[in-house]
Coordinates of C-alpha atoms and ligand atoms in Angstrom, one line a residue:
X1 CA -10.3 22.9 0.6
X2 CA -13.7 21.5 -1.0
X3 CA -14.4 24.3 -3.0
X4 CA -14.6 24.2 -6.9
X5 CA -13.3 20.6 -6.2
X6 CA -14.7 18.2 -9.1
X7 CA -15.6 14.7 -7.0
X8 CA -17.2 11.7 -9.3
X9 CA -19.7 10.1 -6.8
X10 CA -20.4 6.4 -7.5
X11 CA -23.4 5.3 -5.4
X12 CA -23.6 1.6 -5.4
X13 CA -26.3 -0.8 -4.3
X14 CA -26.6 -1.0 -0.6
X15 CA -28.6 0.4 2.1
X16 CA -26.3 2.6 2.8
X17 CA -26.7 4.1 -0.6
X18 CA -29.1 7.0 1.5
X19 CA -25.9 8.6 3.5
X20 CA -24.8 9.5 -0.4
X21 CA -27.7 11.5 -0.4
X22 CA -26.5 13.5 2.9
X23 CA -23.0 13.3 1.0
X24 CA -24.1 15.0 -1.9
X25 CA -25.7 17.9 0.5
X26 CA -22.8 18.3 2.6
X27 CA -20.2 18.5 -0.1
X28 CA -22.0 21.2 -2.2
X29 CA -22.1 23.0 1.2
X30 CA -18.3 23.2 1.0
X31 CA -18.8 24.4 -2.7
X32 CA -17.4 20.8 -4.2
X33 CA -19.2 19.8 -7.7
X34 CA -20.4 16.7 -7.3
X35 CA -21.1 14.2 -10.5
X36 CA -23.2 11.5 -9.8
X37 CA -22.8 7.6 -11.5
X38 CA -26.1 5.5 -10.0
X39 CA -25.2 2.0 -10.3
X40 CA -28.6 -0.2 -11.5
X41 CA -28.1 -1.4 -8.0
X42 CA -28.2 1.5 -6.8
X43 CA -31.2 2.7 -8.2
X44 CA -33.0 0.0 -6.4
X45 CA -31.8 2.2 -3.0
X46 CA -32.3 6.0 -4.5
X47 CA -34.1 7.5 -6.9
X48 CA -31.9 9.0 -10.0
X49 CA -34.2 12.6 -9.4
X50 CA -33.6 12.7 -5.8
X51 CA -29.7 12.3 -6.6
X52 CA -29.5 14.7 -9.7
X53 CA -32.2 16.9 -7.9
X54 CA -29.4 17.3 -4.6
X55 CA -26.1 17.2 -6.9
X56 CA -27.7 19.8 -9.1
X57 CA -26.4 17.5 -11.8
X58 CA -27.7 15.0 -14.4
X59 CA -27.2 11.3 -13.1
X60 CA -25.2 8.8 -15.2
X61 CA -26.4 5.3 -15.4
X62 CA -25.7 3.9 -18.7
X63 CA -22.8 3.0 -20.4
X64 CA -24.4 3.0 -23.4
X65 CA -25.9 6.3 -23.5
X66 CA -25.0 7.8 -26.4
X67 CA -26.1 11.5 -25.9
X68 CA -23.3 11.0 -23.2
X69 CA -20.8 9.4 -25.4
X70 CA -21.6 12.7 -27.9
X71 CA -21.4 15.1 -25.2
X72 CA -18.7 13.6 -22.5
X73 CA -17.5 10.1 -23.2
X74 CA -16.9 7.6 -20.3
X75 CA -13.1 8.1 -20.5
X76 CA -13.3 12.0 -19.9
X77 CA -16.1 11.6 -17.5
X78 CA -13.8 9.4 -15.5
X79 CA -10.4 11.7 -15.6
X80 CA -12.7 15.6 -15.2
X81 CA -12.7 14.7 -12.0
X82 CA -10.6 15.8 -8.9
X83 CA -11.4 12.3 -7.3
X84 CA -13.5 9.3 -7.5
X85 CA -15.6 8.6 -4.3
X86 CA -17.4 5.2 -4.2
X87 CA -20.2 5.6 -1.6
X88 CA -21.4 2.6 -0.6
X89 CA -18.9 0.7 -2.0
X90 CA -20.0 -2.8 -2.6
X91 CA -18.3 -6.2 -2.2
X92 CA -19.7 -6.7 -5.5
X93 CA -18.3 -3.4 -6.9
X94 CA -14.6 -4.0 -5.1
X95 CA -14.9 -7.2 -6.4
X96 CA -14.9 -6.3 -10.3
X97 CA -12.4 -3.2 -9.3
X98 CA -9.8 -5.7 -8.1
X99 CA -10.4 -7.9 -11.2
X100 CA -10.6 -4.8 -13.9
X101 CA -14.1 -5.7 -15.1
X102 CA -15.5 -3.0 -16.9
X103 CA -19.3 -4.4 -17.6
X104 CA -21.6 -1.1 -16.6
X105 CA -20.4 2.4 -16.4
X106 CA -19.2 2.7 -12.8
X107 CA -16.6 -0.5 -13.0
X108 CA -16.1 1.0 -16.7
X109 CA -15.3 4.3 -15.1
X110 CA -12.8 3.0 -12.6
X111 CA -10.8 1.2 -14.6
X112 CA -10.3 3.8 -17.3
X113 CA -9.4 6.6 -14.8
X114 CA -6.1 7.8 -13.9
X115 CA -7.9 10.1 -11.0
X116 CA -7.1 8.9 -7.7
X117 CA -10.2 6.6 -5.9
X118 CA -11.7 6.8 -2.1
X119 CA -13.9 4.1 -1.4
X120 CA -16.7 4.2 1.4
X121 CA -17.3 -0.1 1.6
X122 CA -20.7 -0.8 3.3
X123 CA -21.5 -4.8 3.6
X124 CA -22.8 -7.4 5.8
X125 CA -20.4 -8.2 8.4
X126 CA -19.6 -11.8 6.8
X127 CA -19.5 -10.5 3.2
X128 CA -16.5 -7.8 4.7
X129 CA -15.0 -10.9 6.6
X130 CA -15.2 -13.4 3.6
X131 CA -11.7 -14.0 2.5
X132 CA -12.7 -13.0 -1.3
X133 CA -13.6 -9.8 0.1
X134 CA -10.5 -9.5 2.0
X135 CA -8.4 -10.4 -1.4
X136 CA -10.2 -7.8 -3.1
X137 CA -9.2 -5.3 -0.5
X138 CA -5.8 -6.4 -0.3
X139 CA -5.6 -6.0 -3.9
X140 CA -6.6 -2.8 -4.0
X141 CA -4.7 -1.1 -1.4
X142 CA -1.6 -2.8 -3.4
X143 CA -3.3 -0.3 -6.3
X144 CA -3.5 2.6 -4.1
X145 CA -7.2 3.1 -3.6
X146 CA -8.2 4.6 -0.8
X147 CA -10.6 3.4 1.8
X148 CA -12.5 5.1 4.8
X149 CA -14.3 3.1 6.9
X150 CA -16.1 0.6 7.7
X151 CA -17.1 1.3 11.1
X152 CA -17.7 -1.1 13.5
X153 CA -21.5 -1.1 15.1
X154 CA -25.0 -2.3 14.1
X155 CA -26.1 -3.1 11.3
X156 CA -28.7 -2.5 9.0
X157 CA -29.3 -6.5 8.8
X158 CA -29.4 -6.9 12.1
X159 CA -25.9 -8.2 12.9
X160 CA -22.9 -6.2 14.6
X161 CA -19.1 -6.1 13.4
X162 CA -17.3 -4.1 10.8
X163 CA -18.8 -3.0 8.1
X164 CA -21.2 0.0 8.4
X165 CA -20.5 2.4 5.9
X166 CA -18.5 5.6 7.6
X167 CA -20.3 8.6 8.9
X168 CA -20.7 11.4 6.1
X169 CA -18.9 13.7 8.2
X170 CA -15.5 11.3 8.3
X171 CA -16.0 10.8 5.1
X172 CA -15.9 14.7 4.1
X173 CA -12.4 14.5 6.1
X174 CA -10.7 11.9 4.0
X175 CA -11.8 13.5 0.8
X176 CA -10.5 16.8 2.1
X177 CA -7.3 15.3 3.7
X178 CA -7.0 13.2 0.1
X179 CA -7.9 16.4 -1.9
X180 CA -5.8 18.7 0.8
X181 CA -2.4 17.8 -0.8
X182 CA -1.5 17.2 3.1
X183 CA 2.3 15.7 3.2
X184 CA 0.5 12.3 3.6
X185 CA -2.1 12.5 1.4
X186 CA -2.2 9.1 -0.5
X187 CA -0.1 7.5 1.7
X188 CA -1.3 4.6 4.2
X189 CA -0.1 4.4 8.1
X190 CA -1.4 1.8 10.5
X191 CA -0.8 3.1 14.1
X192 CA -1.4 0.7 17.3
X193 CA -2.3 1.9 20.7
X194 CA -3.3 1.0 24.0
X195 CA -2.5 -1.8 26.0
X196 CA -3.7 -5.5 25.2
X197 CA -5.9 -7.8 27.8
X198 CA -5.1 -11.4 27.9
X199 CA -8.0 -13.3 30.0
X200 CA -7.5 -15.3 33.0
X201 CA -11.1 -16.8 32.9
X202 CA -13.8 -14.6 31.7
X203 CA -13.9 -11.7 34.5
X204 CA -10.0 -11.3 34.9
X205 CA -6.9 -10.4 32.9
X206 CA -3.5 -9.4 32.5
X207 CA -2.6 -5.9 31.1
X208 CA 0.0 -3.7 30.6
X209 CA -0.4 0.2 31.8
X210 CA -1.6 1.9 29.3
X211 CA -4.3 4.9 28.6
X212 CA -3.3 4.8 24.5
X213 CA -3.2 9.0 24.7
X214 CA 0.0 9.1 23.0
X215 CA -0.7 6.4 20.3
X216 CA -4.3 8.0 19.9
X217 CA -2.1 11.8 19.5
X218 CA 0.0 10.3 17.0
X219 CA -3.0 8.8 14.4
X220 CA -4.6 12.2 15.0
X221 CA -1.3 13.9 13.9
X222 CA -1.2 11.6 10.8
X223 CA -4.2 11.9 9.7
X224 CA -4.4 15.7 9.8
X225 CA -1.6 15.5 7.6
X226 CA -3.7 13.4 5.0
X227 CA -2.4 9.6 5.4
X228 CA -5.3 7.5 5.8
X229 CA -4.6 6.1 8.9
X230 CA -5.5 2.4 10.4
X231 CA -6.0 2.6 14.5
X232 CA -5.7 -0.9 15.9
X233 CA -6.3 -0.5 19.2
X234 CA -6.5 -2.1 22.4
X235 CA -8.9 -1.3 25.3
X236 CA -7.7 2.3 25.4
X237 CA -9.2 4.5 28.1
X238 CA -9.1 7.4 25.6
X239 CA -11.0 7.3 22.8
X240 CA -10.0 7.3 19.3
X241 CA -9.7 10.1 17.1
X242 CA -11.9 11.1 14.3
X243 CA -11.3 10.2 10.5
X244 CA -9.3 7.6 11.3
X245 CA -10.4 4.0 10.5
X246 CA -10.8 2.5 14.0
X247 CA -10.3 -1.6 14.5
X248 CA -10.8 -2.5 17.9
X249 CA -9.1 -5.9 19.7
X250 CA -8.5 -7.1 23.0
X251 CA -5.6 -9.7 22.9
X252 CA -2.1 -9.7 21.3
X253 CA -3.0 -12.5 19.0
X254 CA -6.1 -10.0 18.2
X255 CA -3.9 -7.0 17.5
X256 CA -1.3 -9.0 15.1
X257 CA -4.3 -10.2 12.6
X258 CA -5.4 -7.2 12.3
X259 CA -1.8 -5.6 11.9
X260 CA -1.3 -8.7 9.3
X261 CA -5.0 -7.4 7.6
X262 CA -4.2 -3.9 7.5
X263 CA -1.5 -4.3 5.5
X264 CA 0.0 -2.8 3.1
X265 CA 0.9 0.2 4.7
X266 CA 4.0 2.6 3.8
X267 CA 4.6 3.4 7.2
X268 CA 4.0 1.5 10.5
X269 CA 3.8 2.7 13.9
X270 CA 3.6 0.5 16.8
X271 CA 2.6 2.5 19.8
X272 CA 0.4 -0.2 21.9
X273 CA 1.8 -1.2 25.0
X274 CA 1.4 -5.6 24.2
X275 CA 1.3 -8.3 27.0
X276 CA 4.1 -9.9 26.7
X277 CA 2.9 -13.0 27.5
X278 CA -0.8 -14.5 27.9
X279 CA -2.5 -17.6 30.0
X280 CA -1.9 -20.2 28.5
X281 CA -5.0 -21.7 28.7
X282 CA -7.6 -19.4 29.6
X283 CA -10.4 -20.8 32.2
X284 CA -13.9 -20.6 30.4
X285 CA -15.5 -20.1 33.7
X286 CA -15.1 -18.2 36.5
X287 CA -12.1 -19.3 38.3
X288 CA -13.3 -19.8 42.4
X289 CA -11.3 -18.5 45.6
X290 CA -12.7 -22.0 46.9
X291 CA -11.2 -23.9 44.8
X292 CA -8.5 -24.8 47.0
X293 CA -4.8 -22.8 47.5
X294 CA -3.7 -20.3 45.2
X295 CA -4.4 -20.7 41.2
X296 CA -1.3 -21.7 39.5
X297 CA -1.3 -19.7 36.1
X298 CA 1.1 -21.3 33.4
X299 CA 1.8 -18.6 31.2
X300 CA 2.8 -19.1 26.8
X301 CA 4.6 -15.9 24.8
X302 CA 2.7 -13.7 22.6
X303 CA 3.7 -13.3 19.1
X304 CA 5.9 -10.0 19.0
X305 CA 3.8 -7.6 16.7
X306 CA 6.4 -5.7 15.7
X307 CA 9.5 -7.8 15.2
X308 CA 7.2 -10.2 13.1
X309 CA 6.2 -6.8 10.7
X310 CA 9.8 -5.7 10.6
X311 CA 11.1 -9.3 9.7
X312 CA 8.5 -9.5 6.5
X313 CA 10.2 -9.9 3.1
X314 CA 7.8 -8.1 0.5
X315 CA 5.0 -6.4 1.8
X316 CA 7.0 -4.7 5.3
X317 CA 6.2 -1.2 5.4
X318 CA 8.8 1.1 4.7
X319 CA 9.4 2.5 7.9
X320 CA 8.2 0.8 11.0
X321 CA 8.9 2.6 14.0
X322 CA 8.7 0.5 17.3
X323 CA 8.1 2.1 21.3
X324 CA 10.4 1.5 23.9
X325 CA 9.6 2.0 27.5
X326 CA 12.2 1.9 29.8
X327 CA 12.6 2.8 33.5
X328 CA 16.9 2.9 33.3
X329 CA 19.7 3.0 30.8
X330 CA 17.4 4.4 28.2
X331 CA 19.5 5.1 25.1
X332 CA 21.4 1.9 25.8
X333 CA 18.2 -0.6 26.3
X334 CA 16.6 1.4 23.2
X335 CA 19.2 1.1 20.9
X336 CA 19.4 -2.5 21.8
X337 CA 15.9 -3.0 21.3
X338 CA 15.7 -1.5 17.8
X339 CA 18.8 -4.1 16.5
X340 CA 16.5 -7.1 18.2
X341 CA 13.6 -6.0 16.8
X342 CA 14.4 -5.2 13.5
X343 CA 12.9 -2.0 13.4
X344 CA 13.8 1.4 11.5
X345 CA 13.0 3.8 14.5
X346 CA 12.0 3.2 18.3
X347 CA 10.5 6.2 20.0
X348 CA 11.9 5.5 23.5
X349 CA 10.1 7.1 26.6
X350 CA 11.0 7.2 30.3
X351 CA 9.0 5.9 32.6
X352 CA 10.8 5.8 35.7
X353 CA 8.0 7.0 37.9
X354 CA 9.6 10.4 39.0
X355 CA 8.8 11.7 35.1
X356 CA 5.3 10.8 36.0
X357 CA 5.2 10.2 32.2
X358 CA 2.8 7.0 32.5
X359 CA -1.0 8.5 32.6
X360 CA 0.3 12.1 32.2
X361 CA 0.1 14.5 29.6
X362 CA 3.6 15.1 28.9
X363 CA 6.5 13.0 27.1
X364 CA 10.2 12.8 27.2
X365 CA 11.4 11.1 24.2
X366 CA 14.8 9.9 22.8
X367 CA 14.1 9.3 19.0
X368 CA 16.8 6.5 17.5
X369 CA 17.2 5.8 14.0
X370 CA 20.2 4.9 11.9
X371 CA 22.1 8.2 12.9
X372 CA 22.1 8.0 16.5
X373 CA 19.7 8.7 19.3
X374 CA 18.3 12.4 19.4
X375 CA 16.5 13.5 22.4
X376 CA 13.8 16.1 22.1
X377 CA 12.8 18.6 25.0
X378 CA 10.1 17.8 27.1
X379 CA 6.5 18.5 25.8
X380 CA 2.9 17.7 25.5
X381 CA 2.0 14.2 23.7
X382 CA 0.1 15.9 20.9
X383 CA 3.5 18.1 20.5
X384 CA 5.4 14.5 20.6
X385 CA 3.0 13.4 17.8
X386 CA 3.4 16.1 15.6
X387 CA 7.0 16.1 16.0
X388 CA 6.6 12.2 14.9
X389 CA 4.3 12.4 12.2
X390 CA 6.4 15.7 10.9
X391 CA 9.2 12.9 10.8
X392 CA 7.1 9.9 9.1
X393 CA 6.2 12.6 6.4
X394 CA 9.4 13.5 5.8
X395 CA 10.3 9.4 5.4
X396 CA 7.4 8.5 3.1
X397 CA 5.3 11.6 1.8
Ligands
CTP1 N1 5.5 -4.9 20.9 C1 4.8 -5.7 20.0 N2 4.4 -6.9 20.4 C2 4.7 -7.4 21.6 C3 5.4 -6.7 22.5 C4 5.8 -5.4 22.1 O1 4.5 -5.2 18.9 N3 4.3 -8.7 21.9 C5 6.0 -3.6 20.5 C6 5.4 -2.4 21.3 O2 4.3 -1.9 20.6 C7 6.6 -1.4 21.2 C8 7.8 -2.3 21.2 O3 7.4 -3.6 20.8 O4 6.6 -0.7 20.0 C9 8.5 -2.4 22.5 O5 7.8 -3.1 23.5 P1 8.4 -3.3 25.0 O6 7.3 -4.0 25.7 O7 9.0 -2.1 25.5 O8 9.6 -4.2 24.6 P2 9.9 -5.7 25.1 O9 10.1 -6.5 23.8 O10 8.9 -6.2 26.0 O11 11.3 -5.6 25.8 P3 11.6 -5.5 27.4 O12 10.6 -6.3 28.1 O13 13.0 -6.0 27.4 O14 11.5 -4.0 27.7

């Protein structure tokens, strides 16, 4: 899928500018040309002969170079390519992308190109939080630019959170699923999953049942058909699948701001199984059996995820599909809740507990859309999600 594929690398200035390195290695391995740009930022990270020395290719630096302009201008330099991978991409770097600055060659570069543009973001944990950088992002995604990570984890500063640049190997997979041509390639898809955990007092919670299997089947399916897929999930027993950007939260409250950041998205699937309600006010210490009778728990509503995304004016994906398990009645309840929810589709399941559906491998679903409910033969949850992501490609790809 890699082979003979042109791919522009821009390395920008960050620490993680030494996984380009390993980048460039493991895409010639695949038999992809890869043309290096070295930001001046960059440079301080890399040497320009250890990058041209592993890409087997000169560096570009300067804009102003005018052997380049003779021999490939900035313009052709920019569209040769198959793609444009930015790894690490900067805030500094999004940051002029979002506002078409074209001051050194990279920004230059990305604003003249028509080629389409992966980006590999690698930044402190408060410079990914700050709301410019968010902007930026949002801005982008509105453009079409593709991201892959970050990742959540350590850092090289010291601090934890999101925004450790992604692993080579995931991003080889979303340059191959944006090169592949997969029905979904260029397309984005946020999928949630698991259950959420609303806290009593710091040791306890409320749940719902949930081992997120079947939402964590149907990213996988996704992304193997090239959408770059956002996983917001909940404390999922299973974990999450590869090449998938993975944002981790524990409340519902969590689960819809990350939903609202991860937006836009052509195509929404809400697969986490949400408390319905939470405590309303959650003890900050350990609640004690001797504190006298029984705790009395007053309980407040948790925003609904998915009626709140299917309600939104601009932005809404286009298709939002909701879940709908039910014990009884299921067609009936289901197509009920899709008219309450204002969803597109709801993927109802049964969970009476004679399927044994809930924690198994297996799923019976009833898929209803506009047309009418269609039930699909029993199978395994990774068939359920190929079935599914078959349909979401047919919808938006
Ligand atoms: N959902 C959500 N946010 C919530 C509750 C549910 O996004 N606070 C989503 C689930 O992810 C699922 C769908 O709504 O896609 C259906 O959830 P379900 O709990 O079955 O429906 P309820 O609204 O709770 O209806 P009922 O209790 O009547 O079954």
């Amino acid at each position: 899928m890699l082979a003979s594929r042109r791919i522009l690398l821009i390395i920008g200035g960050g620490i993680a500018a030494y996984k380009a390195l390993d980048l460039i290695r493991r895409l010639r391995e695949r038999g992809a040309q890869v043309v290096p740009v070295l930001t001046r930022a960059g440079a301080e990270f890399v040497t320009p002969l250890s990058v041209s020395a592993l890409a087997g290719h000169k560096v570009h630096s300067d804009l102003f170079d005018l052997t380049d302009e003779a021999e490939m201008g900035h313009i052709e330099l920019s569209r040769s390519a198959d793609l444009i991978v930015v790894a690490p991409a900067t805030a500094d770097l999004m940051a002029k992308m979002a506002h078409g600055h074209a001051g050194d060659l990279a920004s230059t570069l990305l604003l003249a190109t028509d080629t389409p543009v992966l980006l590999a973001p690698a930044m402190n944990v408060r410079m990914w939080q700050h709301p410019a950088t968010q902007r930026n992002i949002a801005m982008l995604r509105g453009d079409g630019i593709g991201f892959v990570g970050p990742n959540e984890g350590d850092m090289a500063c010291g601090e934890h959170g999101p925004g450790r640049m992604a692993e080579v190997p995931e991003i080889i997979e979303a340059i191959a699923a944006r090169l592949g041509g997969g029905r979904l390639a260029g397309r984005r898809v946020l999928v949630t999953s698991g259950p959420t955990h609303e806290p009593i007092d710091p040791v306890r919670y409320i749940a719902n049942r949930s081992s997120g299997a079947q939402g964590t089947a149907i990213a996988r399916a996704l992304a193997a058909l090239g959408a770059e897929v956002v996983f917001v999930t909940g404390p999922a027993s299973v974990p999450p699948p590869e090449g998938v950007t993975v944002v981790r939260v524990e409340t519902a409250q969590e689960m819809l701001a990350a939903v609202e950041r991860a937006l836009p998205v052509d195509a929404a699937i809400f697969a986490a199984a949400v408390a319905d309600w939470r405590v309303a006010h959650a003890h900050d210490r350990k609640m004690k059996k001797t504190a006298g009778g029984l705790p009395a728990l007053e309980f407040a509503e948790n925003p609904d995820i998915l009626a709140t995304v299917s309600a939104m004016g601009a932005g809404r994906p286009r298709l939002v599909v909701g879940f709908a398990a039910e014990t009884h009645d299921v067609v009936e309840n289901a197509t009920a809740k899709r008219a309450r929810k204002g969803c597109d589709w709801i993927v109802a399941n049964d969970v009476s507990h004679a399927t044994g559906i809930m924690g198994g491998t297996e799923n019976a679903i009833t898929l209803i859309t506009d047309e009418g409910a269609e039930t699909w033969p029993r199978m395994g949850k990774a068939e359920v999600a190929a079935r599914l992501a078959e349909r979401v490609a047919r919808a938006v790809g």
